[in-house]
Coordinates of C-alpha atoms and ligand atoms in Angstrom, one line a residue:
M1 CA 86.8 126.2 93.9
D2 CA 89.4 127.5 96.3
A3 CA 90.7 125.7 99.4
K4 CA 88.1 127.2 101.6
T5 CA 85.0 126.2 99.7
A6 CA 86.5 122.7 99.1
A7 CA 86.4 122.2 102.9
A8 CA 83.2 124.0 103.5
R9 CA 81.5 121.0 105.1
E10 CA 83.8 119.9 107.8
S11 CA 84.4 116.2 108.3
L12 CA 85.9 114.3 111.2
R13 CA 87.1 110.7 111.4
V14 CA 86.4 108.9 114.6
V15 CA 87.6 105.4 115.5
V16 CA 85.3 103.5 117.8
T17 CA 87.3 101.1 119.9
G18 CA 87.4 99.1 123.2
H19 CA 87.5 95.6 124.6
V20 CA 85.6 92.9 122.9
D21 CA 81.8 92.9 123.6
H22 CA 81.9 96.2 125.5
G23 CA 79.3 97.4 123.0
K24 CA 81.1 99.3 120.2
S25 CA 78.8 98.2 117.4
T26 CA 75.7 98.6 119.5
V27 CA 76.7 102.2 120.3
V28 CA 77.3 102.9 116.6
G29 CA 74.1 101.3 115.5
R30 CA 72.1 103.1 118.1
L31 CA 73.7 106.5 117.2
L32 CA 72.7 105.9 113.5
A33 CA 69.1 104.9 114.5
D34 CA 68.7 107.8 116.9
T35 CA 70.0 110.5 114.6
G36 CA 67.7 109.5 111.8
A37 CA 70.7 108.4 109.7
L38 CA 69.2 105.1 108.8
P39 CA 67.4 104.5 105.6
K40 CA 63.6 104.5 106.0
G41 CA 62.2 101.3 107.3
K42 CA 65.6 99.7 107.9
L43 CA 65.2 99.4 111.6
E44 CA 61.8 97.7 111.2
R45 CA 63.1 95.4 108.6
V46 CA 66.0 94.2 110.7
R47 CA 63.7 93.8 113.7
A48 CA 61.3 91.7 111.7
Y49 CA 64.1 89.6 110.3
C50 CA 65.3 88.9 113.8
E51 CA 61.8 87.9 114.9
R52 CA 61.3 85.6 112.0
H53 CA 64.6 83.8 112.8
G54 CA 64.0 83.7 116.5
K55 CA 67.1 85.9 117.2
P56 CA 67.0 88.7 119.8
F57 CA 67.4 92.0 118.0
E58 CA 70.8 93.7 118.3
Y59 CA 71.6 97.2 117.2
A60 CA 74.9 95.9 116.1
F61 CA 73.1 93.9 113.3
L62 CA 72.3 97.2 111.7
L63 CA 75.9 97.6 110.7
D64 CA 76.0 94.3 108.8
A65 CA 72.6 95.0 107.3
L66 CA 73.8 98.3 105.9
K67 CA 77.0 97.0 104.4
D68 CA 75.6 96.5 100.9
E69 CA 73.6 99.7 101.0
Q70 CA 74.0 103.2 99.9
A71 CA 71.1 105.4 100.8
Q72 CA 70.3 108.8 102.2
G73 CA 73.9 109.8 102.6
I74 CA 74.8 106.8 104.7
T75 CA 77.1 104.2 103.4
I76 CA 79.1 101.5 105.0
E77 CA 82.1 100.0 103.5
S78 CA 84.2 97.5 105.4
S79 CA 83.9 99.1 108.8
R80 CA 83.6 102.7 107.8
I81 CA 80.3 104.3 108.5
F82 CA 79.4 107.7 107.2
F83 CA 76.9 109.9 108.9
K84 CA 76.1 113.6 109.4
S85 CA 75.2 115.7 112.4
A86 CA 73.9 119.2 112.2
R87 CA 77.5 120.3 112.8
R88 CA 79.6 118.2 110.4
D89 CA 80.1 114.9 108.5
Y90 CA 81.5 111.9 110.3
V91 CA 83.4 108.8 109.3
L92 CA 83.1 106.3 112.1
V93 CA 85.4 103.4 112.1
D94 CA 84.1 100.4 114.0
A95 CA 87.4 98.6 114.7
P96 CA 86.7 95.1 115.8
G97 CA 90.1 93.4 116.4
H98 CA 93.6 94.6 117.0
V99 CA 94.8 94.1 113.5
E100 CA 91.8 95.8 112.1
F101 CA 92.3 98.6 114.5
I102 CA 95.9 99.1 113.7
K103 CA 95.4 98.9 110.0
N104 CA 92.6 101.4 110.2
M105 CA 94.5 103.8 112.3
I106 CA 97.5 103.6 110.0
S107 CA 96.0 103.3 106.5
G108 CA 95.7 106.9 105.2
A109 CA 92.0 106.3 104.3
T110 CA 90.8 106.1 107.8
Q111 CA 93.3 107.9 109.9
A112 CA 91.3 108.9 112.9
S113 CA 92.3 111.8 114.9
A114 CA 89.4 111.4 117.3
A115 CA 88.2 108.4 119.2
L116 CA 85.3 107.0 121.2
L117 CA 86.6 104.4 123.6
V118 CA 83.8 102.1 124.8
L119 CA 84.1 100.6 128.4
D120 CA 81.6 98.1 129.9
A121 CA 80.4 99.6 133.2
K122 CA 80.0 96.2 134.7
E123 CA 83.1 94.4 133.4
G124 CA 85.2 97.4 134.0
V125 CA 88.7 98.2 132.5
Q126 CA 90.0 95.2 130.6
E127 CA 93.3 94.4 128.9
N128 CA 92.2 95.8 125.5
S129 CA 90.7 98.9 127.1
R130 CA 94.2 99.8 128.2
R131 CA 95.9 98.6 125.1
H132 CA 93.6 100.5 122.8
G133 CA 93.9 103.6 124.9
Y134 CA 97.7 103.4 124.6
L135 CA 97.6 102.8 120.9
L136 CA 95.3 105.7 120.4
S137 CA 97.6 108.0 122.2
M138 CA 100.6 106.6 120.5
L139 CA 99.0 106.9 117.0
G140 CA 98.2 110.5 117.6
A141 CA 94.5 110.6 118.4
R142 CA 94.2 113.8 120.3
R143 CA 90.5 113.9 120.9
I144 CA 89.2 111.0 123.0
A145 CA 85.8 110.6 124.7
V146 CA 85.3 107.5 126.9
L147 CA 81.8 106.0 126.8
V148 CA 81.0 104.1 130.0
N149 CA 78.5 101.7 128.4
K150 CA 75.9 99.3 129.7
M151 CA 75.0 101.7 132.6
D152 CA 71.7 99.7 132.8
L153 CA 73.7 96.8 134.2
V154 CA 74.9 98.8 137.2
D155 CA 71.5 100.3 137.9
W156 CA 72.4 103.6 136.4
R157 CA 74.5 104.4 139.5
E158 CA 76.7 107.4 139.7
D159 CA 79.3 105.9 142.0
A160 CA 79.9 103.0 139.6
F161 CA 80.4 105.5 136.8
K162 CA 82.7 107.7 138.9
R163 CA 84.9 104.8 140.0
L164 CA 85.5 103.6 136.5
A165 CA 86.1 107.1 135.1
A166 CA 88.6 107.7 137.9
E167 CA 90.4 104.4 137.3
Y168 CA 90.6 104.7 133.5
G169 CA 91.4 108.4 133.7
A170 CA 94.4 107.6 135.9
F171 CA 95.6 105.0 133.3
L172 CA 95.4 107.5 130.5
E173 CA 97.3 110.0 132.5
R174 CA 100.1 107.5 133.0
I175 CA 100.5 107.2 129.3
G176 CA 100.4 110.9 128.7
A177 CA 96.9 110.9 127.2
R178 CA 93.7 112.5 128.3
A179 CA 90.0 112.0 127.6
E180 CA 88.1 115.1 126.9
R181 CA 84.9 113.5 128.3
F182 CA 83.7 110.5 130.3
I183 CA 80.0 109.9 129.4
P184 CA 77.7 107.3 131.1
V185 CA 75.7 105.7 128.3
S186 CA 73.6 102.7 127.3
G187 CA 73.9 101.5 123.8
L188 CA 71.0 99.1 124.3
H189 CA 68.6 101.7 125.6
G190 CA 70.0 104.8 123.9
D191 CA 70.8 106.8 127.0
N192 CA 73.1 109.8 126.5
L193 CA 74.0 108.9 122.9
A194 CA 71.9 111.2 120.8
A195 CA 69.6 112.4 123.6
P196 CA 70.1 113.0 127.3
S197 CA 69.1 110.3 129.7
A198 CA 66.2 110.7 132.1
R199 CA 67.5 107.7 134.1
M200 CA 70.8 109.4 135.0
P201 CA 69.7 112.9 136.2
W202 CA 73.0 113.1 138.2
Y203 CA 74.9 113.4 134.9
R204 CA 74.8 116.9 133.4
G205 CA 77.5 116.7 130.7
P206 CA 77.0 116.4 127.0
T207 CA 75.6 113.4 125.1
A208 CA 78.0 111.3 123.0
L209 CA 76.8 113.1 119.9
A210 CA 77.3 116.5 121.5
A211 CA 80.8 115.5 122.6
L212 CA 81.6 114.5 119.0
D213 CA 80.3 117.8 117.8
A214 CA 82.4 119.6 120.4
F215 CA 85.7 118.1 119.2
A216 CA 87.9 120.6 117.5
P217 CA 88.0 120.3 113.7
E218 CA 90.9 118.5 112.0
P219 CA 93.5 120.9 110.9
S220 CA 93.3 121.7 107.2
L221 CA 95.3 119.4 105.0
A222 CA 95.1 121.8 102.1
A223 CA 97.6 124.2 103.8
R224 CA 100.3 121.5 104.1
P225 CA 102.8 120.7 101.4
F226 CA 101.5 118.7 98.5
R227 CA 101.9 114.9 98.9
M228 CA 100.5 112.2 96.6
P229 CA 101.9 108.7 96.9
V230 CA 102.1 107.4 93.3
Q231 CA 99.7 104.5 92.8
G232 CA 100.7 103.9 89.2
V233 CA 101.5 105.5 85.9
Y234 CA 99.0 104.8 83.2
Q235 CA 99.0 105.3 79.5
F236 CA 95.8 105.2 77.5
D237 CA 95.3 103.7 74.0
G238 CA 95.7 106.2 71.2
D239 CA 96.9 108.9 73.7
A240 CA 100.4 110.0 74.3
R241 CA 99.6 111.2 77.8
R242 CA 101.0 109.3 80.7
V243 CA 98.9 109.8 83.8
V244 CA 100.5 109.7 87.2
A245 CA 97.7 108.5 89.5
G246 CA 97.2 108.4 93.3
T247 CA 95.3 109.8 96.2
V248 CA 96.3 113.3 97.4
E249 CA 97.2 113.2 101.1
S250 CA 97.7 116.9 101.6
G251 CA 98.2 120.2 99.9
T252 CA 97.1 121.1 96.4
L253 CA 98.3 120.9 92.8
A254 CA 97.3 122.5 89.6
A255 CA 98.5 122.7 85.9
G256 CA 101.7 124.7 85.6
D257 CA 103.0 123.6 89.0
E258 CA 106.3 121.6 89.0
A259 CA 105.9 118.2 90.5
V260 CA 109.0 116.6 92.1
F261 CA 109.0 112.8 92.8
Y262 CA 110.8 111.3 95.7
P263 CA 112.9 109.3 96.3
S264 CA 114.0 109.6 92.6
G265 CA 114.1 113.4 92.5
K266 CA 112.7 113.4 89.0
T267 CA 110.7 116.5 88.1
G268 CA 108.1 117.6 85.6
V269 CA 105.7 120.4 84.9
V270 CA 102.1 119.5 85.3
R271 CA 100.3 119.7 82.0
S272 CA 96.8 119.0 83.3
I273 CA 94.8 117.4 86.1
E274 CA 93.2 114.2 84.6
E275 CA 90.3 113.4 86.9
F276 CA 87.6 111.0 85.8
P277 CA 84.8 111.5 84.8
R278 CA 85.5 115.2 84.6
P279 CA 88.3 117.5 85.7
P280 CA 88.0 119.1 89.2
K281 CA 86.4 122.5 89.4
G282 CA 89.1 125.2 89.2
G283 CA 91.5 122.6 87.9
R284 CA 93.0 122.1 91.3
V285 CA 93.2 118.9 93.3
F286 CA 93.0 118.7 97.1
A287 CA 93.6 116.3 99.9
G288 CA 91.3 113.3 99.8
S289 CA 90.8 113.1 96.1
A290 CA 91.8 110.1 94.0
T291 CA 93.3 111.8 91.0
G292 CA 95.9 111.9 88.3
F293 CA 97.9 114.3 86.4
S294 CA 99.9 114.4 83.2
L295 CA 103.2 116.1 82.7
V296 CA 104.4 118.3 79.9
Q297 CA 107.4 116.0 79.3
P298 CA 106.8 112.4 80.4
V299 CA 109.2 111.2 83.2
Y300 CA 109.7 107.7 84.4
V301 CA 108.4 107.5 87.9
R302 CA 107.3 104.4 89.8
R303 CA 104.6 103.3 92.1
G304 CA 105.7 104.0 95.7
E305 CA 107.3 107.4 95.0
I306 CA 105.7 110.4 96.6
A307 CA 104.8 113.4 94.4
A308 CA 105.6 116.7 96.0
R309 CA 105.6 120.3 94.6
R310 CA 108.7 122.3 93.9
G311 CA 109.0 125.3 96.2
E312 CA 107.4 123.5 99.2
K313 CA 109.2 121.5 101.9
P314 CA 110.2 118.1 100.3
P315 CA 109.7 114.8 102.1
A316 CA 112.6 113.1 103.8
V317 CA 114.4 110.5 101.8
A318 CA 116.3 107.9 103.9
A319 CA 116.9 104.2 104.5
R320 CA 117.1 104.5 108.3
F321 CA 114.7 106.1 110.7
R322 CA 113.6 106.3 114.2
A323 CA 110.1 105.0 114.7
R324 CA 107.5 104.2 117.4
L325 CA 105.8 100.9 116.5
V326 CA 103.3 98.4 117.9
W327 CA 103.9 94.7 117.3
L328 CA 101.1 92.2 116.9
G329 CA 102.9 89.3 115.3
R330 CA 102.9 86.0 117.2
A331 CA 106.7 85.8 116.8
P332 CA 108.6 88.8 118.1
L333 CA 109.9 91.4 115.7
S334 CA 113.5 90.3 115.4
P335 CA 116.6 92.1 114.2
R336 CA 117.6 88.8 112.4
K337 CA 114.6 88.6 110.1
D338 CA 113.5 90.5 107.0
Y339 CA 110.1 92.0 106.8
V340 CA 108.2 94.2 104.3
L341 CA 107.4 97.8 105.2
K342 CA 104.4 99.5 103.5
L343 CA 104.2 103.2 103.6
G344 CA 101.8 105.1 101.3
T345 CA 102.1 103.0 98.1
A346 CA 105.7 102.0 98.7
R347 CA 106.7 98.5 99.7
V348 CA 110.3 97.9 100.7
G349 CA 112.2 95.3 102.7
V350 CA 112.9 96.3 106.3
R351 CA 114.9 95.2 109.3
L352 CA 114.9 96.1 112.9
E353 CA 118.2 97.7 113.7
S354 CA 117.9 98.5 117.4
V355 CA 115.3 98.9 120.2
A356 CA 115.6 101.9 122.5
R357 CA 112.7 100.8 124.7
A358 CA 109.9 98.3 124.6
L359 CA 106.7 98.6 126.7
D360 CA 103.8 96.2 127.2
A361 CA 100.8 98.3 126.0
S362 CA 98.5 97.0 128.7
S363 CA 100.6 96.5 131.8
L364 CA 102.9 99.4 130.8
K365 CA 105.9 97.3 132.0
A366 CA 108.9 98.7 130.2
D367 CA 112.0 96.8 129.1
R368 CA 115.0 99.0 128.3
R369 CA 117.3 96.2 127.4
A370 CA 115.0 94.6 124.8
T371 CA 116.6 93.6 121.5
S372 CA 113.4 92.4 119.9
V373 CA 109.7 93.5 120.2
A374 CA 107.2 91.0 121.6
R375 CA 103.5 90.8 120.8
H376 CA 101.5 93.7 122.1
E377 CA 104.5 95.7 122.9
V378 CA 105.0 99.3 121.8
A379 CA 108.6 100.1 121.0
D380 CA 110.8 103.1 120.2
C381 CA 113.3 101.7 117.7
V382 CA 115.5 102.2 114.7
L383 CA 114.4 100.6 111.4
R384 CA 116.5 100.1 108.3
T385 CA 114.9 99.7 104.8
A386 CA 116.5 97.8 101.9
G387 CA 116.6 100.9 99.8
V388 CA 115.8 104.6 100.4
I389 CA 112.1 105.6 100.7
A390 CA 110.3 108.9 100.9
F391 CA 108.3 109.9 104.0
D392 CA 107.5 112.7 106.3
P393 CA 108.1 112.6 110.0
V394 CA 104.7 112.1 111.5
E395 CA 104.7 115.4 113.3
E396 CA 104.9 117.2 109.9
N397 CA 102.5 115.1 107.9
A398 CA 100.8 112.1 109.5
A399 CA 99.6 110.6 106.2
C400 CA 103.2 110.1 104.9
G401 CA 104.7 109.1 108.3
R402 CA 102.6 106.0 109.1
F403 CA 103.6 102.5 108.1
V404 CA 102.7 98.9 108.6
I405 CA 105.0 96.0 108.7
V406 CA 104.1 92.8 106.9
D407 CA 105.5 89.3 107.6
G408 CA 104.6 87.0 104.8
F409 CA 101.0 87.9 104.1
D410 CA 100.1 89.3 107.5
V411 CA 100.2 92.8 108.8
C412 CA 102.1 92.2 112.0
G413 CA 102.6 95.8 113.2
G414 CA 102.7 99.4 112.4
G415 CA 103.8 102.7 113.6
L416 CA 104.9 106.2 113.0
I417 CA 108.2 107.6 111.7
Q418 CA 109.7 110.2 114.0
E419 CA 112.8 111.2 112.2
A420 CA 115.1 110.2 109.4
L421 CA 118.6 109.0 110.4
P422 CA 121.7 109.3 108.3
D423 CA 123.3 106.3 106.8
A424 CA 125.6 105.5 103.9
S425 CA 122.8 104.8 101.4
S426 CA 120.9 108.0 102.2
L427 CA 124.2 110.0 101.7
R428 CA 124.8 108.3 98.4
H429 CA 121.2 108.9 97.4
E430 CA 121.5 112.6 98.1
K431 CA 123.9 112.7 95.1
V432 CA 121.4 110.9 92.9
L433 CA 118.6 113.3 94.1
A434 CA 120.8 116.4 93.4
R435 CA 121.7 114.9 89.9
N436 CA 118.0 114.4 89.1
L437 CA 117.0 117.9 90.3
K438 CA 119.7 119.5 88.2
W439 CA 119.3 117.1 85.2
Q440 CA 119.0 118.9 81.9
E441 CA 116.3 117.3 79.9
S442 CA 117.4 116.6 76.3
A443 CA 115.2 118.1 73.6
I444 CA 114.4 114.6 72.4
S445 CA 112.1 112.7 74.8
P446 CA 113.0 109.1 75.8
E447 CA 109.8 108.0 73.9
K448 CA 111.1 109.5 70.7
R449 CA 114.4 107.8 71.1
E450 CA 112.7 104.5 71.8
A451 CA 110.6 104.8 68.7
R452 CA 113.6 105.7 66.5
Y453 CA 115.9 103.0 67.9
G454 CA 113.2 100.3 68.3
Q455 CA 114.4 99.5 71.8
K456 CA 114.2 100.6 75.4
A457 CA 117.4 101.8 77.0
A458 CA 118.6 99.2 79.4
L459 CA 121.6 98.2 81.6
V460 CA 122.6 94.6 81.2
L461 CA 125.0 93.6 84.0
I462 CA 126.9 90.5 83.2
T463 CA 128.8 89.0 86.2
G464 CA 130.1 85.7 87.3
A465 CA 133.0 84.1 89.2
R466 CA 136.5 85.1 88.4
G467 CA 137.7 82.9 85.5
S468 CA 134.2 82.5 84.1
R469 CA 133.5 83.5 80.5
R470 CA 131.4 86.5 81.4
K471 CA 133.5 89.0 79.3
E472 CA 133.3 86.8 76.2
A473 CA 129.6 86.3 76.7
A474 CA 129.2 90.1 77.1
K475 CA 131.1 90.9 73.9
E476 CA 129.3 88.1 72.0
L477 CA 125.9 89.5 73.2
E478 CA 127.0 93.0 72.0
A479 CA 128.0 91.6 68.6
R480 CA 124.8 89.7 68.2
L481 CA 122.5 92.6 69.2
F482 CA 124.5 94.9 66.9
A483 CA 124.1 92.6 64.0
A484 CA 120.4 92.5 64.7
G485 CA 120.3 96.3 64.4
R486 CA 120.3 97.3 68.0
H487 CA 122.1 100.3 69.4
V488 CA 124.3 98.6 71.9
Y489 CA 127.6 99.2 73.7
F490 CA 129.9 97.0 75.7
L491 CA 131.6 98.7 78.7
G492 CA 134.1 96.6 80.5
I493 CA 134.4 97.8 84.0
G494 CA 138.1 98.3 83.6
S495 CA 137.5 101.0 81.0
A496 CA 135.9 103.0 83.7
L497 CA 138.1 102.1 86.6
Y498 CA 141.3 103.3 84.9
G499 CA 139.6 106.3 83.3
V500 CA 136.8 108.2 85.0
N501 CA 137.8 106.5 88.2
A502 CA 141.5 106.8 88.0
D503 CA 141.8 109.0 91.1
L504 CA 140.2 106.2 93.2
R505 CA 142.8 103.5 92.4
A506 CA 145.1 104.4 95.3
A507 CA 142.3 104.7 97.9
G508 CA 140.4 101.7 96.7
D509 CA 136.9 103.2 97.4
H510 CA 134.8 100.4 96.0
V511 CA 131.4 102.1 96.7
E512 CA 132.5 105.2 94.9
D513 CA 133.8 103.1 92.0
I514 CA 130.4 101.5 91.5
R515 CA 128.6 104.8 92.0
R516 CA 130.6 106.4 89.2
V517 CA 130.1 103.4 86.8
A518 CA 126.4 103.6 87.5
E519 CA 126.4 107.4 86.8
V520 CA 128.2 106.7 83.5
A521 CA 125.7 104.0 82.7
H522 CA 122.9 106.5 83.5
I523 CA 124.1 109.0 81.0
L524 CA 124.6 106.4 78.3
M525 CA 121.1 105.0 78.9
D526 CA 119.7 108.4 78.7
S527 CA 121.1 108.5 75.2
G528 CA 118.9 105.5 74.4
L529 CA 121.6 102.8 74.4
V530 CA 121.4 99.2 75.6
L531 CA 124.5 99.2 77.7
I532 CA 126.3 95.9 78.5
V533 CA 128.6 96.1 81.5
S534 CA 130.7 93.1 82.6
A535 CA 132.3 92.9 86.0
S536 CA 133.4 89.9 88.1
E537 CA 131.6 88.8 91.2
L538 CA 129.2 91.7 91.7
T539 CA 127.6 91.5 95.2
E540 CA 124.2 92.2 96.4
E541 CA 125.4 95.6 97.8
D542 CA 126.8 96.4 94.3
L543 CA 123.4 95.6 92.8
V544 CA 121.7 97.9 95.4
L545 CA 124.1 100.7 94.3
F546 CA 123.2 100.3 90.7
R547 CA 119.5 100.2 91.6
S548 CA 119.8 103.4 93.6
A549 CA 121.2 105.3 90.6
I550 CA 119.3 103.7 87.8
D551 CA 115.6 102.8 87.4
P552 CA 115.6 99.2 88.6
D553 CA 113.0 98.3 85.9
R554 CA 115.7 99.0 83.3
I555 CA 118.4 96.7 84.8
E556 CA 118.9 93.1 84.1
T557 CA 121.6 91.1 85.8
F558 CA 123.0 87.8 84.5
W559 CA 125.4 85.5 86.3
V560 CA 127.4 83.3 84.0
G561 CA 127.6 79.9 85.7
S562 CA 126.0 79.1 89.0
P563 CA 125.5 82.1 91.3
P564 CA 126.4 82.0 95.1
A565 CA 123.5 81.1 97.4
G566 CA 123.1 84.7 98.6
L567 CA 122.4 86.0 95.0
K568 CA 119.9 83.3 94.0
G569 CA 116.6 84.9 92.9
K570 CA 118.4 88.3 92.5
V571 CA 120.3 87.5 89.3
V572 CA 119.4 85.4 86.3
A573 CA 121.7 82.4 86.0
V574 CA 122.8 81.6 82.5
P575 CA 125.0 78.6 81.2
G576 CA 128.8 78.9 81.6
K577 CA 129.3 78.2 77.9
T578 CA 129.2 81.4 75.8
G579 CA 126.8 80.3 73.0
P580 CA 124.0 79.0 75.3
A581 CA 124.6 82.0 77.7
V582 CA 124.2 84.5 74.9
A583 CA 121.0 82.7 73.6
A584 CA 119.5 82.7 77.1
M585 CA 120.3 86.4 77.6
R586 CA 118.9 87.5 74.3
K587 CA 115.7 85.6 75.0
R588 CA 115.4 87.1 78.5
L589 CA 115.9 90.7 77.3
A590 CA 113.4 90.3 74.5
D591 CA 110.9 88.7 77.0
R592 CA 111.3 91.7 79.2
G593 CA 110.4 93.9 76.3
F594 CA 113.7 95.8 75.9
Y595 CA 113.4 95.2 72.2
P596 CA 110.7 93.6 70.0
Ligands
LIG601 P1 83.0 93.1 119.2 O1 82.8 93.8 117.9 O2 82.8 91.6 119.1 O3 84.3 93.4 119.8 O4 81.9 93.6 120.2 P2 81.3 95.1 120.4 O5 82.1 95.8 121.3 O6 81.0 95.6 119.0 O7 79.9 94.8 121.2 P3 78.5 94.7 120.6 O8 78.0 96.0 120.2 O9 78.4 93.6 119.6 O10 77.8 94.3 122.0 C1 78.1 93.1 122.7 C2 76.9 92.7 123.5 O11 76.7 93.7 124.6 C3 75.6 92.6 122.7 O12 74.9 91.4 123.1 C4 74.9 93.8 123.1 O13 73.5 93.7 123.0 C5 75.3 94.1 124.5 N1 75.2 95.5 124.8 C6 75.7 96.5 124.2 N2 75.3 97.7 124.8 C7 74.6 97.4 125.9 C8 74.0 98.1 126.9 O14 74.0 99.3 127.0 N3 73.4 97.4 127.9 C9 73.3 96.0 127.9 N4 72.7 95.4 128.9 N5 73.9 95.3 126.9 C10 74.5 96.0 125.9
LIG602 MG1 81.4 94.9 117.0

């Protein structure tokens, strides 16, 4: 199957949005009913059910009634509704509230590039009509049709329709958006949805269905660079293969291609596509498929990385970027608070660095001196993540350029990345990337070394206040592990500072000092060692430096004595006395599975 046949039947994702009760669900239910998309007898059954329970029938009920059902090519899951017209397949997203709406617009699964905006003819333009219009334009929906619904409530009058269309059209223009169509409809009576209305002869434009069919198709994702956010790496019993799994967002990949993972920069040649229950036709995976692949030589990659393909444009890797976001949290987005950013499968701490402009999405009142972002505001701002992440500017690849921001358990906002910005950690990371891209694989795989040595390579950082017994504890740990048959090495930080780092002594470049020690550690760990490094008073920044050069899953950090408040939860505290400290460390390392 080549790219063309894979996309033979076109599909379009359409979000249905608008103010509460303006008739979104009714319009969708009616469209399904009138296009023959409903399972046989469904409409009758829902009507009968309503009658039995003395409830007036609502087309909106059809959506709930269909939720558990999969029949005749129509399925509903959460709020996604699949249906077909003669022209193409549709995924309609009935987005009830704000948060749902934002989540749907941003989560790769239901990115909509087209939208139906439902307006109540009688109630007119409301706060959320404006807000959603703004969000749609901001989130990149280029094809918008406005359905002026409930025309029965304004006696099917042309002047009422025209007035509303003019008012809302002017609003869209102010925000730089445009509706392709304004269509007078009635969800309740079915006018101008699937069939033209006899009650509004003055309207000669297309029905809602015809307007959907007239939307230009979504640009092909297969032609873009390959992107697959890594969901996880799985190993199956009795099988040496490690399968890198995820959902392909764009591009294509086949056996023999070289995959490059970002931000780590690790690479590997694809051995085979491992799709369940059977491999894809032609052995090639395309955008939209949940898939997996194995590599000729296993590499350690983590959930949250983005798989790309050598020879194509790589994603950006940075810890600072310019973004446009919308905020929904009750408390404003504040530069003094830590949040979590989710992009693709990555999760990383994030902070607001600065706000260029904040704008109320309904009133369009702008605040150029804002330092935080209030609820329902849209802002152009700079965000900083706790470590580097991989992404694409949204112009280049929307799927890897959208993010949500989580506060505690709640999605509080989301947005689009416009461009990567330079900062110290991205510059440092460039070195790690280059090292990984140029890395010469040893002929002996890490697995083979692990099997031979009976241990996983690890970096054990032992730190503590000046005057604490960290060095004694480190050497004692080394001796104990060695006696137990482990391949272990103690590296006092001074051994590096006055050797590999000798040229830095005069300048006192602390960051470069740590970077080099981390690189030395990286090489020793590649040889399969458990490496013990002692250094006094490592800071959180130092730990970030180690983590950016070395797989964080392979690092354990101990603080001998009681750690400062800022490091609590980030290091493992062990007793100040050497004997108990060593016992605690040995137990912890074994618990983490570094050795049996
Ligand atoms: P939320 O999901 O709660 O935001 O509402 P919604 O936008 O999905 O609205 P829904 O489809 O549930 O409709 C709200 C009410 O408007 C229901 O009672 C519908 O019967 C009614 N309604 C929808 N379309 C029409 C219409 O064309 N004419 C009239 N008279 N009522 C309508
Ligand atoms: Mg609804």
